[in-house]
PDB file of C-alpha atoms in Angstrom:
ATOM      1  CA  MET A   1       5.341 -21.483   9.455  1.00 97.00           C
ATOM      2  CA  THR A   2       5.671 -17.845   8.429  1.00 98.00           C
ATOM      3  CA  ILE A   3       3.752 -16.969   5.315  1.00 98.00           C
ATOM      4  CA  TYR A   4       3.633 -13.495   3.441  1.00 98.00           C
ATOM      5  CA  LEU A   5       0.488 -13.587   1.032  1.00 98.00           C
ATOM      6  CA  CYS A   6       0.244 -10.512  -1.263  1.00 98.00           C
ATOM      7  CA  ILE A   7      -2.085  -9.454  -4.112  1.00 97.00           C
ATOM      8  CA  ASP A   8      -2.260  -7.287  -6.836  1.00 94.00           C
ATOM      9  CA  ASP A   9      -4.951  -5.951  -9.798  1.00 88.00           C
ATOM     10  CA  THR A  10      -7.648  -6.951  -8.530  1.00 81.00           C
ATOM     11  CA  ASP A  11     -10.126  -4.395  -8.859  1.00 76.00           C
ATOM     12  CA  SER A  12     -11.704  -1.449 -11.450  1.00 73.00           C
ATOM     13  CA  ILE A  13     -11.921   2.035 -11.009  1.00 76.00           C
ATOM     14  CA  ASP A  14     -15.595   1.590  -9.435  1.00 75.00           C
ATOM     15  CA  SER A  15     -14.404  -1.933  -7.343  1.00 77.00           C
ATOM     16  CA  ARG A  16     -13.801  -2.583  -4.147  1.00 82.00           C
ATOM     17  CA  GLY A  17     -10.238  -1.927  -3.633  1.00 85.00           C
ATOM     18  CA  THR A  18      -7.299  -4.566  -3.081  1.00 90.00           C
ATOM     19  CA  GLY A  19      -6.932  -3.608  -0.056  1.00 91.00           C
ATOM     20  CA  GLU A  20     -10.316  -4.651   1.064  1.00 92.00           C
ATOM     21  CA  LEU A  21     -10.068  -8.165  -0.778  1.00 94.00           C
ATOM     22  CA  ALA A  22      -6.446  -8.825   1.220  1.00 96.00           C
ATOM     23  CA  GLU A  23      -8.607  -8.310   4.244  1.00 96.00           C
ATOM     24  CA  LEU A  24     -11.142 -11.019   3.397  1.00 96.00           C
ATOM     25  CA  ILE A  25      -8.766 -13.317   2.611  1.00 97.00           C
ATOM     26  CA  ARG A  26      -7.210 -12.747   5.877  1.00 98.00           C
ATOM     27  CA  ASP A  27     -10.658 -13.189   7.264  1.00 97.00           C
ATOM     28  CA  GLY A  28     -11.046 -16.692   5.517  1.00 98.00           C
ATOM     29  CA  ILE A  29      -7.663 -18.105   6.733  1.00 98.00           C
ATOM     30  CA  GLU A  30      -8.443 -17.022  10.693  1.00 98.00           C
ATOM     31  CA  GLN A  31     -12.239 -18.023  10.340  1.00 98.00           C
ATOM     32  CA  ALA A  32     -10.994 -21.674   8.601  1.00 98.00           C
ATOM     33  CA  GLY A  33      -8.859 -22.035  11.794  1.00 97.00           C
ATOM     34  CA  TRP A  34      -5.175 -22.455   9.506  1.00 98.00           C
ATOM     35  CA  GLY A  35      -3.661 -19.539  11.556  1.00 97.00           C
ATOM     36  CA  LYS A  36      -3.238 -16.596  12.483  1.00 98.00           C
ATOM     37  CA  THR A  37      -2.929 -13.017  10.864  1.00 98.00           C
ATOM     38  CA  ASP A  38      -1.227  -9.621  10.926  1.00 96.00           C
ATOM     39  CA  GLY A  39      -2.263  -6.776   9.707  1.00 95.00           C
ATOM     40  CA  VAL A  40      -2.143  -5.679   5.604  1.00 97.00           C
ATOM     41  CA  THR A  41       0.117  -3.322   4.262  1.00 97.00           C
ATOM     42  CA  ARG A  42       0.278  -1.343   0.855  1.00 96.00           C
ATOM     43  CA  HIS A  43       3.355  -1.005  -1.171  1.00 96.00           C
ATOM     44  CA  GLN A  44       3.517   1.620  -4.084  1.00 93.00           C
ATOM     45  CA  LEU A  45       4.803   0.610  -7.117  1.00 94.00           C
ATOM     46  CA  LEU A  46       6.242   2.489  -9.894  1.00 92.00           C
ATOM     47  CA  LEU A  47       4.056   4.777 -11.811  1.00 90.00           C
ATOM     48  CA  ASP A  48       4.621   4.649 -15.732  1.00 86.00           C
ATOM     49  CA  LYS A  49       3.039   4.830 -18.722  1.00 85.00           C
ATOM     50  CA  ASP A  50       3.728   1.616 -19.907  1.00 86.00           C
ATOM     51  CA  ILE A  51       2.385   0.045 -17.162  1.00 88.00           C
ATOM     52  CA  ALA A  52      -1.588  -1.122 -17.184  1.00 82.00           C
ATOM     53  CA  TYR A  53      -2.445  -0.413 -13.645  1.00 85.00           C
ATOM     54  CA  THR A  54      -5.867   1.092 -12.316  1.00 80.00           C
ATOM     55  CA  SER A  55      -5.223   4.472 -10.527  1.00 85.00           C
ATOM     56  CA  HIS A  56      -2.161   4.149  -8.147  1.00 86.00           C
ATOM     57  CA  ASN A  57      -0.257   0.971  -9.118  1.00 90.00           C
ATOM     58  CA  SER A  58      -0.203  -0.484  -5.494  1.00 91.00           C
ATOM     59  CA  SER A  59      -0.024  -3.653  -3.640  1.00 95.00           C
ATOM     60  CA  MET A  60      -1.618  -5.394  -0.728  1.00 97.00           C
ATOM     61  CA  CYS A  61       0.325  -7.497   1.227  1.00 98.00           C
ATOM     62  CA  PHE A  62      -0.224  -9.690   5.027  1.00 98.00           C
ATOM     63  CA  ARG A  63       2.054 -12.122   7.304  1.00 98.00           C
ATOM     64  CA  ALA A  64       0.353 -14.943   8.745  1.00 98.00           C
ATOM     65  CA  GLU A  65       1.939 -18.083  11.149  1.00 98.00           C
ATOM     66  CA  ILE A  66      -0.274 -21.103   9.422  1.00 98.00           C
ATOM     67  CA  ALA A  67       0.350 -24.771  10.657  1.00 96.00           C
ATOM     68  CA  ASP A  68       2.506 -26.420   7.816  1.00 95.00           C
ATOM     69  CA  VAL A  69      -0.386 -28.473   6.788  1.00 97.00           C
ATOM     70  CA  HIS A  70      -2.908 -25.828   5.735  1.00 98.00           C
ATOM     71  CA  PHE A  71      -0.197 -23.934   3.320  1.00 98.00           C
ATOM     72  CA  ASP A  72      -1.978 -25.592  -0.015  1.00 98.00           C
ATOM     73  CA  ASP A  73      -5.486 -24.571   1.539  1.00 98.00           C
ATOM     74  CA  VAL A  74      -4.399 -20.897   2.143  1.00 98.00           C
ATOM     75  CA  VAL A  75      -3.225 -21.152  -1.819  1.00 98.00           C
ATOM     76  CA  ARG A  76      -6.319 -22.800  -2.890  1.00 98.00           C
ATOM     77  CA  TYR A  77      -8.667 -20.723  -0.861  1.00 98.00           C
ATOM     78  CA  ALA A  78      -6.477 -17.365  -1.861  1.00 97.00           C
ATOM     79  CA  SER A  79      -6.505 -18.314  -5.586  1.00 97.00           C
ATOM     80  CA  ALA A  80     -10.328 -19.367  -5.598  1.00 96.00           C
ATOM     81  CA  PHE A  81     -11.178 -16.066  -3.903  1.00 96.00           C
ATOM     82  CA  LEU A  82      -9.273 -13.998  -6.321  1.00 94.00           C
ATOM     83  CA  GLU A  83     -11.064 -15.607  -9.343  1.00 93.00           C
ATOM     84  CA  LYS A  84     -14.585 -15.301  -7.737  1.00 92.00           C
ATOM     85  CA  GLU A  85     -14.005 -11.784  -6.230  1.00 88.00           C
ATOM     86  CA  SER A  86     -11.767  -9.658  -8.403  1.00 87.00           C
ATOM     87  CA  GLU A  87     -13.458  -7.199 -11.160  1.00 84.00           C
ATOM     88  CA  PRO A  88     -13.653  -8.232 -14.984  1.00 85.00           C
ATOM     89  CA  GLY A  89     -11.062  -6.335 -16.819  1.00 82.00           C
ATOM     90  CA  SER A  90      -8.597  -6.535 -14.250  1.00 87.00           C
ATOM     91  CA  ASP A  91      -5.639  -8.877 -13.909  1.00 90.00           C
ATOM     92  CA  PRO A  92      -5.160 -10.331 -10.779  1.00 93.00           C
ATOM     93  CA  GLY A  93      -1.744 -12.124  -9.166  1.00 96.00           C
ATOM     94  CA  LEU A  94      -1.257 -13.978  -6.223  1.00 97.00           C
ATOM     95  CA  CYS A  95       2.287 -14.576  -4.511  1.00 98.00           C
ATOM     96  CA  VAL A  96       2.447 -16.695  -1.467  1.00 98.00           C
ATOM     97  CA  VAL A  97       6.091 -16.628   0.105  1.00 98.00           C
ATOM     98  CA  ARG A  98       7.008 -19.539   2.461  1.00 97.00           C
ATOM     99  CA  CYS A  99       9.350 -18.261   4.583  1.00 96.00           C
ATOM    100  CA  ASP A 100      10.982 -21.323   5.524  1.00 95.00           C
ATOM    101  CA  ALA A 101      11.562 -22.404   1.515  1.00 93.00           C
ATOM    102  CA  LEU A 102      12.626 -18.896   0.425  1.00 95.00           C
ATOM    103  CA  LEU A 103      16.030 -19.621  -1.204  1.00 93.00           C
ATOM    104  CA  ASP A 104      17.491 -16.213  -1.011  1.00 96.00           C
ATOM    105  CA  THR A 105      15.440 -13.268   0.595  1.00 97.00           C
ATOM    106  CA  GLU A 106      17.081 -10.476  -0.318  1.00 97.00           C
ATOM    107  CA  ALA A 107      16.662 -11.566  -3.932  1.00 98.00           C
ATOM    108  CA  LEU A 108      13.424 -11.137  -3.130  1.00 98.00           C
ATOM    109  CA  ILE A 109      13.978  -7.413  -1.579  1.00 97.00           C
ATOM    110  CA  ARG A 110      15.511  -6.401  -4.362  1.00 97.00           C
ATOM    111  CA  PHE A 111      12.838  -7.331  -6.706  1.00 98.00           C
ATOM    112  CA  GLY A 112      10.476  -5.156  -4.513  1.00 97.00           C
ATOM    113  CA  TYR A 113      12.678  -2.190  -5.146  1.00 95.00           C
ATOM    114  CA  LYS A 114      12.988  -2.622  -8.595  1.00 96.00           C
ATOM    115  CA  THR A 115       9.678  -2.653  -9.456  1.00 96.00           C
ATOM    116  CA  LYS A 116       9.550   0.619  -7.752  1.00 94.00           C
ATOM    117  CA  ARG A 117      11.604   2.402 -10.321  1.00 92.00           C
ATOM    118  CA  GLN A 118      11.634   0.003 -13.425  1.00 94.00           C
ATOM    119  CA  VAL A 119       9.270  -1.546 -15.651  1.00 95.00           C
ATOM    120  CA  VAL A 120       9.349  -5.231 -15.084  1.00 96.00           C
ATOM    121  CA  ARG A 121       8.132  -8.085 -17.283  1.00 96.00           C
ATOM    122  CA  VAL A 122       6.341 -11.276 -16.344  1.00 97.00           C
ATOM    123  CA  GLU A 123       8.772 -13.468 -17.428  1.00 97.00           C
ATOM    124  CA  GLU A 124      11.329 -12.068 -14.891  1.00 98.00           C
ATOM    125  CA  ALA A 125       8.677 -12.179 -11.852  1.00 98.00           C
ATOM    126  CA  TYR A 126       8.241 -15.816 -12.703  1.00 98.00           C
ATOM    127  CA  ALA A 127      11.411 -17.003 -13.482  1.00 98.00           C
ATOM    128  CA  LEU A 128      12.488 -15.148  -9.700  1.00 98.00           C
ATOM    129  CA  ALA A 129       9.665 -16.906  -8.195  1.00 98.00           C
ATOM    130  CA  ALA A 130      10.568 -20.111  -9.200  1.00 98.00           C
ATOM    131  CA  ARG A 131      14.359 -19.492  -8.483  1.00 97.00           C
ATOM    132  CA  LEU A 132      13.425 -18.725  -4.869  1.00 97.00           C
ATOM    133  CA  ARG A 133      10.826 -21.296  -4.416  1.00 97.00           C
ATOM    134  CA  ILE A 134       8.173 -19.062  -4.301  1.00 98.00           C
ATOM    135  CA  HIS A 135       4.181 -19.335  -5.553  1.00 98.00           C
ATOM    136  CA  LEU A 136       3.354 -17.197  -8.009  1.00 98.00           C
ATOM    137  CA  SER A 137       0.302 -17.436  -9.769  1.00 98.00           C
ATOM    138  CA  ALA A 138      -2.307 -15.356 -12.166  1.00 96.00           C
ATOM    139  CA  HIS A 139      -5.731 -15.386 -11.902  1.00 96.00           C
ATOM    140  CA  GLY A 140      -7.574 -13.554 -14.792  1.00 89.00           C
ATOM    141  CA  GLY A 141      -7.019 -11.145 -17.458  1.00 89.00           C
ATOM    142  CA  THR A 142      -3.090 -10.598 -18.770  1.00 91.00           C
ATOM    143  CA  GLY A 143      -2.410 -11.478 -15.461  1.00 91.00           C
ATOM    144  CA  GLU A 144       0.325  -8.842 -15.217  1.00 93.00           C
ATOM    145  CA  GLY A 145      -0.817  -8.423 -11.203  1.00 94.00           C
ATOM    146  CA  VAL A 146       1.706 -11.699 -10.866  1.00 97.00           C
ATOM    147  CA  ILE A 147       4.698  -8.941 -10.840  1.00 97.00           C
ATOM    148  CA  GLY A 148       2.937  -6.660  -8.028  1.00 96.00           C
ATOM    149  CA  ALA A 149       2.181  -9.004  -6.185  1.00 98.00           C
ATOM    150  CA  LEU A 150       5.682 -10.678  -6.386  1.00 98.00           C
ATOM    151  CA  ALA A 151       6.976  -6.911  -5.480  1.00 98.00           C
ATOM    152  CA  GLY A 152       4.487  -6.308  -2.542  1.00 98.00           C
ATOM    153  CA  ALA A 153       5.574  -9.908  -0.964  1.00 98.00           C
ATOM    154  CA  GLY A 154       9.510  -8.616  -1.356  1.00 98.00           C
ATOM    155  CA  LEU A 155       9.180  -4.983  -0.050  1.00 97.00           C
ATOM    156  CA  ARG A 156       6.819  -6.429   2.955  1.00 98.00           C
ATOM    157  CA  ILE A 157      10.068  -8.418   3.663  1.00 98.00           C
ATOM    158  CA  SER A 158      12.174  -5.516   3.675  1.00 97.00           C
ATOM    159  CA  GLY A 159      10.321  -4.383   6.958  1.00 96.00           C
ATOM    160  CA  SER A 160      10.705  -0.927   5.655  1.00 95.00           C
ATOM    161  CA  ASP A 161       7.777   0.052   3.129  1.00 96.00           C
ATOM    162  CA  GLY A 162       4.582   1.318   3.040  1.00 95.00           C
ATOM    163  CA  TRP A 163       1.832   1.905   5.475  1.00 95.00           C
ATOM    164  CA  PHE A 164      -0.815  -0.187   6.951  1.00 96.00           C
ATOM    165  CA  LYS A 165      -4.145  -0.528   5.694  1.00 95.00           C
ATOM    166  CA  GLY A 166      -6.892   1.102   8.266  1.00 93.00           C
ATOM    167  CA  ALA A 167      -6.403   4.394  10.126  1.00 92.00           C
ATOM    168  CA  LEU A 168      -5.710   4.066  14.254  1.00 94.00           C
ATOM    169  CA  PRO A 169      -8.613   5.018  16.508  1.00 93.00           C
ATOM    170  CA  LEU A 170      -7.299   8.540  18.045  1.00 93.00           C
ATOM    171  CA  ARG A 171      -9.495  11.676  17.743  1.00 93.00           C
ATOM    172  CA  ALA A 172      -7.692  14.776  16.473  1.00 93.00           C
ATOM    173  CA  ASP A 173      -5.913  16.940  18.866  1.00 93.00           C
ATOM    174  CA  THR A 174      -5.687  14.221  21.338  1.00 94.00           C
ATOM    175  CA  VAL A 175      -2.647  13.835  23.493  1.00 95.00           C
ATOM    176  CA  MET A 176      -0.895  10.308  24.615  1.00 95.00           C
ATOM    177  CA  THR A 177       2.156   8.936  25.894  1.00 95.00           C
ATOM    178  CA  VAL A 178       4.175   6.682  23.484  1.00 96.00           C
ATOM    179  CA  ALA A 179       3.753   4.167  26.326  1.00 96.00           C
ATOM    180  CA  GLU A 180       0.103   4.604  26.089  1.00 95.00           C
ATOM    181  CA  LEU A 181      -0.693   4.574  22.560  1.00 95.00           C
ATOM    182  CA  CYS A 182       1.644   1.347  22.279  1.00 95.00           C
ATOM    183  CA  ALA A 183      -0.381  -0.454  24.958  1.00 94.00           C
ATOM    184  CA  LEU A 184      -3.696   0.573  23.445  1.00 90.00           C
ATOM    185  CA  HIS A 185      -3.316   0.384  20.129  1.00 87.00           C
ATOM    186  CA  GLY A 186      -0.939  -2.095  18.640  1.00 85.00           C
ATOM    187  CA  VAL A 187       1.618   0.275  17.834  1.00 95.00           C
ATOM    188  CA  GLU A 188       4.860  -1.218  17.983  1.00 97.00           C
ATOM    189  CA  GLY A 189       7.162   1.837  18.215  1.00 97.00           C
ATOM    190  CA  VAL A 190       6.948   6.286  17.650  1.00 98.00           C
ATOM    191  CA  LYS A 191       9.720   7.320  15.284  1.00 98.00           C
ATOM    192  CA  LEU A 192      11.078  10.674  14.702  1.00 97.00           C
ATOM    193  CA  LEU A 193      10.042  11.169  10.700  1.00 95.00           C
ATOM    194  CA  ASP A 194      13.998  10.974  10.034  1.00 89.00           C
ATOM    195  CA  GLY A 195      15.059  10.501  13.501  1.00 95.00           C
ATOM    196  CA  PRO A 196      15.089   7.935  16.165  1.00 97.00           C
ATOM    197  CA  TYR A 197      12.692   6.242  17.912  1.00 98.00           C
ATOM    198  CA  LEU A 198      10.868   8.165  20.959  1.00 98.00           C
ATOM    199  CA  ASP A 199      10.762   7.066  24.778  1.00 97.00           C
ATOM    200  CA  GLY A 200       8.089   5.658  26.357  1.00 96.00           C
ATOM    201  CA  SER A 201       7.146   9.199  28.372  1.00 95.00           C
ATOM    202  CA  ASP A 202       6.989  11.312  24.949  1.00 95.00           C
ATOM    203  CA  THR A 203       4.291  12.551  24.798  1.00 95.00           C
ATOM    204  CA  VAL A 204       2.686  12.824  20.666  1.00 96.00           C
ATOM    205  CA  GLN A 205      -0.360  14.991  19.503  1.00 96.00           C
ATOM    206  CA  PHE A 206      -2.553  13.764  16.934  1.00 96.00           C
ATOM    207  CA  GLY A 207      -3.437  14.437  13.930  1.00 94.00           C
ATOM    208  CA  LYS A 208      -6.942  14.119  11.702  1.00 91.00           C
ATOM    209  CA  MET A 209      -5.767  10.563  10.185  1.00 90.00           C
ATOM    210  CA  ASN A 210      -2.811   8.848  12.156  1.00 94.00           C
ATOM    211  CA  LYS A 211      -1.555   5.369   9.895  1.00 94.00           C
ATOM    212  CA  ALA A 212       1.030   3.256  11.303  1.00 96.00           C
ATOM    213  CA  MET A 213       4.044   3.086   8.581  1.00 97.00           C
ATOM    214  CA  LEU A 214       6.030  -0.462   8.628  1.00 97.00           C
ATOM    215  CA  VAL A 215       9.526   0.561   9.979  1.00 96.00           C
ATOM    216  CA  ASP A 216      12.170  -2.344  10.942  1.00 96.00           C
ATOM    217  CA  GLY A 217       9.420  -4.628  10.903  1.00 96.00           C
ATOM    218  CA  LYS A 218       7.040  -2.926  12.966  1.00 96.00           C
ATOM    219  CA  ALA A 219       3.505  -0.931  12.624  1.00 97.00           C
ATOM    220  CA  VAL A 220       5.142   2.375  13.994  1.00 97.00           C
ATOM    221  CA  LEU A 221       3.773   6.113  14.244  1.00 97.00           C
ATOM    222  CA  LEU A 222       5.963   8.348  12.541  1.00 97.00           C
ATOM    223  CA  VAL A 223       5.918  12.186  14.100  1.00 97.00           C
ATOM    224  CA  THR A 224       7.513  15.524  14.011  1.00 97.00           C
ATOM    225  CA  SER A 225       8.860  17.265  16.393  1.00 95.00           C
ATOM    226  CA  ALA A 226       6.428  20.030  17.971  1.00 89.00           C
ATOM    227  CA  SER A 227       6.965  23.457  20.154  1.00 84.00           C
ATOM    228  CA  ASP A 228       5.628  20.848  22.948  1.00 82.00           C
ATOM    229  CA  GLY A 229       6.270  17.446  22.011  1.00 88.00           C
ATOM    230  CA  TYR A 230       6.138  15.669  19.056  1.00 96.00           C
ATOM    231  CA  LYS A 231       2.801  15.606  16.405  1.00 96.00           C
ATOM    232  CA  SER A 232       2.074  12.374  14.420  1.00 96.00           C
ATOM    233  CA  CYS A 233       2.778  13.120  10.417  1.00 96.00           C
ATOM    234  CA  SER A 234       0.030  14.027   8.128  1.00 91.00           C
ATOM    235  CA  LYS A 235      -0.964  11.280   5.212  1.00 89.00           C
ATOM    236  CA  LYS A 236       0.910  14.034   2.843  1.00 87.00           C
ATOM    237  CA  GLN A 237       3.675  14.226   4.739  1.00 91.00           C
ATOM    238  CA  LEU A 238       3.673   9.946   4.716  1.00 92.00           C
ATOM    239  CA  MET A 239       3.098   9.971   1.101  1.00 87.00           C
ATOM    240  CA  GLU A 240       5.820  12.520   0.716  1.00 86.00           C
ATOM    241  CA  HIS A 241       7.849   9.943   2.203  1.00 88.00           C
ATOM    242  CA  GLU A 242       7.249   6.924   0.996  1.00 87.00           C
ATOM    243  CA  GLU A 243       7.533   8.855  -2.762  1.00 81.00           C
ATOM    244  CA  SER A 244      11.076   9.687  -2.129  1.00 79.00           C
ATOM    245  CA  LYS A 245      11.740   6.012  -2.117  1.00 74.00           C
ATOM    246  CA  LEU A 246      11.039   6.273  -5.497  1.00 70.00           C
ATOM    247  CA  HIS A 247      13.929   7.992  -6.607  1.00 62.00           C
ATOM    248  CA  VAL A 248      16.721   6.231  -4.167  1.00 55.00           C
ATOM    249  CA  ALA A 249      19.315   4.693  -6.984  1.00 49.00           C
ATOM    250  CA  PHE A 250      18.753   0.797  -7.631  1.00 47.00           C
ATOM    251  CA  GLU A 251      21.676  -1.478  -7.355  1.00 44.00           C
TER     252      GLU A 251
ATOM    253  CA  MET B   1      -4.953  14.623 -20.407  1.00 86.00           C
ATOM    254  CA  GLU B   2      -2.642  15.201 -17.617  1.00 91.00           C
ATOM    255  CA  PHE B   3      -2.900  17.918 -15.237  1.00 94.00           C
ATOM    256  CA  ALA B   4      -0.462  20.290 -16.009  1.00 95.00           C
ATOM    257  CA  ASN B   5       0.490  21.403 -12.438  1.00 94.00           C
ATOM    258  CA  GLY B   6       1.705  18.152 -10.911  1.00 93.00           C
ATOM    259  CA  LYS B   7       1.235  16.555  -7.484  1.00 91.00           C
ATOM    260  CA  ARG B   8       1.389  19.470  -4.969  1.00 89.00           C
ATOM    261  CA  ASP B   9      -1.229  21.811  -6.269  1.00 93.00           C
ATOM    262  CA  TRP B  10      -3.571  21.776  -3.627  1.00 92.00           C
ATOM    263  CA  GLN B  11      -5.725  24.999  -4.333  1.00 94.00           C
ATOM    264  CA  THR B  12      -6.433  24.135  -7.821  1.00 95.00           C
ATOM    265  CA  THR B  13      -7.173  20.778  -7.044  1.00 95.00           C
ATOM    266  CA  GLY B  14      -9.067  21.246  -4.394  1.00 95.00           C
ATOM    267  CA  ARG B  15     -11.195  23.878  -6.556  1.00 96.00           C
ATOM    268  CA  ILE B  16     -11.765  21.481  -9.586  1.00 95.00           C
ATOM    269  CA  ALA B  17     -12.784  19.072  -6.980  1.00 96.00           C
ATOM    270  CA  THR B  18     -15.307  20.915  -5.539  1.00 96.00           C
ATOM    271  CA  GLY B  19     -17.419  21.628  -8.795  1.00 95.00           C
ATOM    272  CA  CYS B  20     -16.780  18.289 -10.035  1.00 94.00           C
ATOM    273  CA  PRO B  21     -20.443  16.021 -10.129  1.00 94.00           C
ATOM    274  CA  HIS B  22     -17.462  13.165  -9.921  1.00 94.00           C
ATOM    275  CA  PHE B  23     -15.604  13.788  -7.097  1.00 95.00           C
ATOM    276  CA  CYS B  24     -15.263  10.877  -5.014  1.00 93.00           C
ATOM    277  CA  PHE B  25     -13.379  10.163  -2.264  1.00 93.00           C
ATOM    278  CA  ASP B  26     -10.760   7.030  -2.401  1.00 91.00           C
ATOM    279  CA  THR B  27      -9.952   4.526  -0.243  1.00 88.00           C
ATOM    280  CA  GLU B  28      -8.609   5.366   2.778  1.00 87.00           C
ATOM    281  CA  GLU B  29      -5.617   3.756   1.809  1.00 87.00           C
ATOM    282  CA  GLU B  30      -5.072   5.907  -1.198  1.00 89.00           C
ATOM    283  CA  ILE B  31      -6.457   9.069  -0.273  1.00 88.00           C
ATOM    284  CA  VAL B  32      -3.154  11.992   0.129  1.00 88.00           C
ATOM    285  CA  ALA B  33      -4.291  14.189   2.990  1.00 83.00           C
ATOM    286  CA  GLU B  34      -6.938  13.939   5.378  1.00 79.00           C
ATOM    287  CA  ASP B  35     -10.701  15.322   4.518  1.00 80.00           C
ATOM    288  CA  VAL B  36      -9.275  17.287   1.603  1.00 89.00           C
ATOM    289  CA  VAL B  37     -11.684  17.995  -1.617  1.00 96.00           C
ATOM    290  CA  SER B  38      -8.910  17.541  -4.360  1.00 95.00           C
ATOM    291  CA  CYS B  39      -8.784  15.566  -7.381  1.00 95.00           C
ATOM    292  CA  TYR B  40      -5.409  13.964  -5.726  1.00 94.00           C
ATOM    293  CA  ASN B  41      -8.309  11.965  -3.197  1.00 94.00           C
ATOM    294  CA  CYS B  42     -10.513  11.235  -5.788  1.00 95.00           C
ATOM    295  CA  ARG B  43     -10.957   7.424  -6.677  1.00 91.00           C
ATOM    296  CA  TYR B  44     -11.086   8.908 -10.761  1.00 93.00           C
ATOM    297  CA  ARG B  45      -7.718  10.558 -10.934  1.00 93.00           C
ATOM    298  CA  ARG B  46      -4.781   8.121 -12.537  1.00 92.00           C
ATOM    299  CA  TRP B  47      -1.488   9.038 -10.796  1.00 92.00           C
ATOM    300  CA  THR B  48       1.106   9.151 -13.219  1.00 92.00           C
ATOM    301  CA  SER B  49       5.004  10.092 -12.725  1.00 88.00           C
ATOM    302  CA  GLY B  50       4.676  13.127 -12.140  1.00 90.00           C
ATOM    303  CA  SER B  51       0.667  14.115 -11.993  1.00 93.00           C
ATOM    304  CA  PHE B  52      -2.200  12.827 -12.421  1.00 94.00           C
ATOM    305  CA  THR B  53      -4.888  12.018 -15.330  1.00 93.00           C
ATOM    306  CA  CYS B  54      -8.784  12.498 -14.998  1.00 94.00           C
ATOM    307  CA  ILE B  55     -10.611   9.272 -15.612  1.00 90.00           C
ATOM    308  CA  LYS B  56     -13.711  10.937 -15.661  1.00 89.00           C
ATOM    309  CA  GLN B  57     -12.338  13.522 -18.215  1.00 71.00           C
ATOM    310  CA  GLN B  58     -13.559  16.424 -16.080  1.00 47.00           C
ATOM    311  CA  GLN B  59     -10.495  18.486 -16.598  1.00 45.00           C
ATOM    312  CA  PRO B  60     -10.820  22.228 -17.125  1.00 48.00           C
ATOM    313  CA  ALA B  61      -8.865  24.106 -19.323  1.00 38.00           C
ATOM    314  CA  LYS B  62      -6.898  25.906 -16.675  1.00 38.00           C
ATOM    315  CA  GLY B  63      -4.001  24.192 -14.906  1.00 36.00           C
ATOM    316  CA  MET B  64      -4.200  21.598 -17.507  1.00 35.00           C
TER     317      MET B  64
END
């Protein structure tokens, strides 16, 4: 079965980040032989004085294909991991969505986008999770991380939010065709920031840090036009691109 | 106290961070620009809706 596992609010200002803990949970699932996992994605949530985030209010999510019999094992493992590894003073939350049981995908995605634009209460998150048959649990502190955990799962399932943890291993100023990039580095497409996908024969010049974004459910490198081809977007451009989603009207 | 110049003043935040004993690059997934010493890239900045605050309280008078 396909699952999405998302965690939020596990860290303190001087501790390991939530992204690192998400990667460790991925490793644990694979090492136990319960299934195969995809890359971790980071999802920006609302920045508001009424929200008790550490410094950036983002949650971390990954997809996994696991054997049905191991769903409870994954939940137990991730829960115990968060209770052991989260920082004192944090408010960790865990969300695990099993796609075969999810009753209303659109409702979950709407919740994700809502938490990018509005302050949401814990009670609302629990009520939605119960209605949609999603595992949602708190593992310390106030437990308010459940809001971001549920939201992050919805945003990951939306297929077009956030970026993958880790930079692509590409040297600045080198040039490669789209086909080469996709074959060598697991990128599933190269797309203009606000335009179409490039062809396999198009060439891209890389910047200092090259990150894959979650676009159309795939790991996609976003680029801008350059005089002699295309250039990968800088982290700053990607940040601004993501920020623009915070200001889109929510229905 | 919130930094008064918002999220796009790379010049001021670069100068502040260069002289700050607490500056420390945030994790890769949270930095804003590659290899740039700036409060915007520091793990001790706390984003707000329009700007950031410094958790280490090392805010200079100018620009705040």
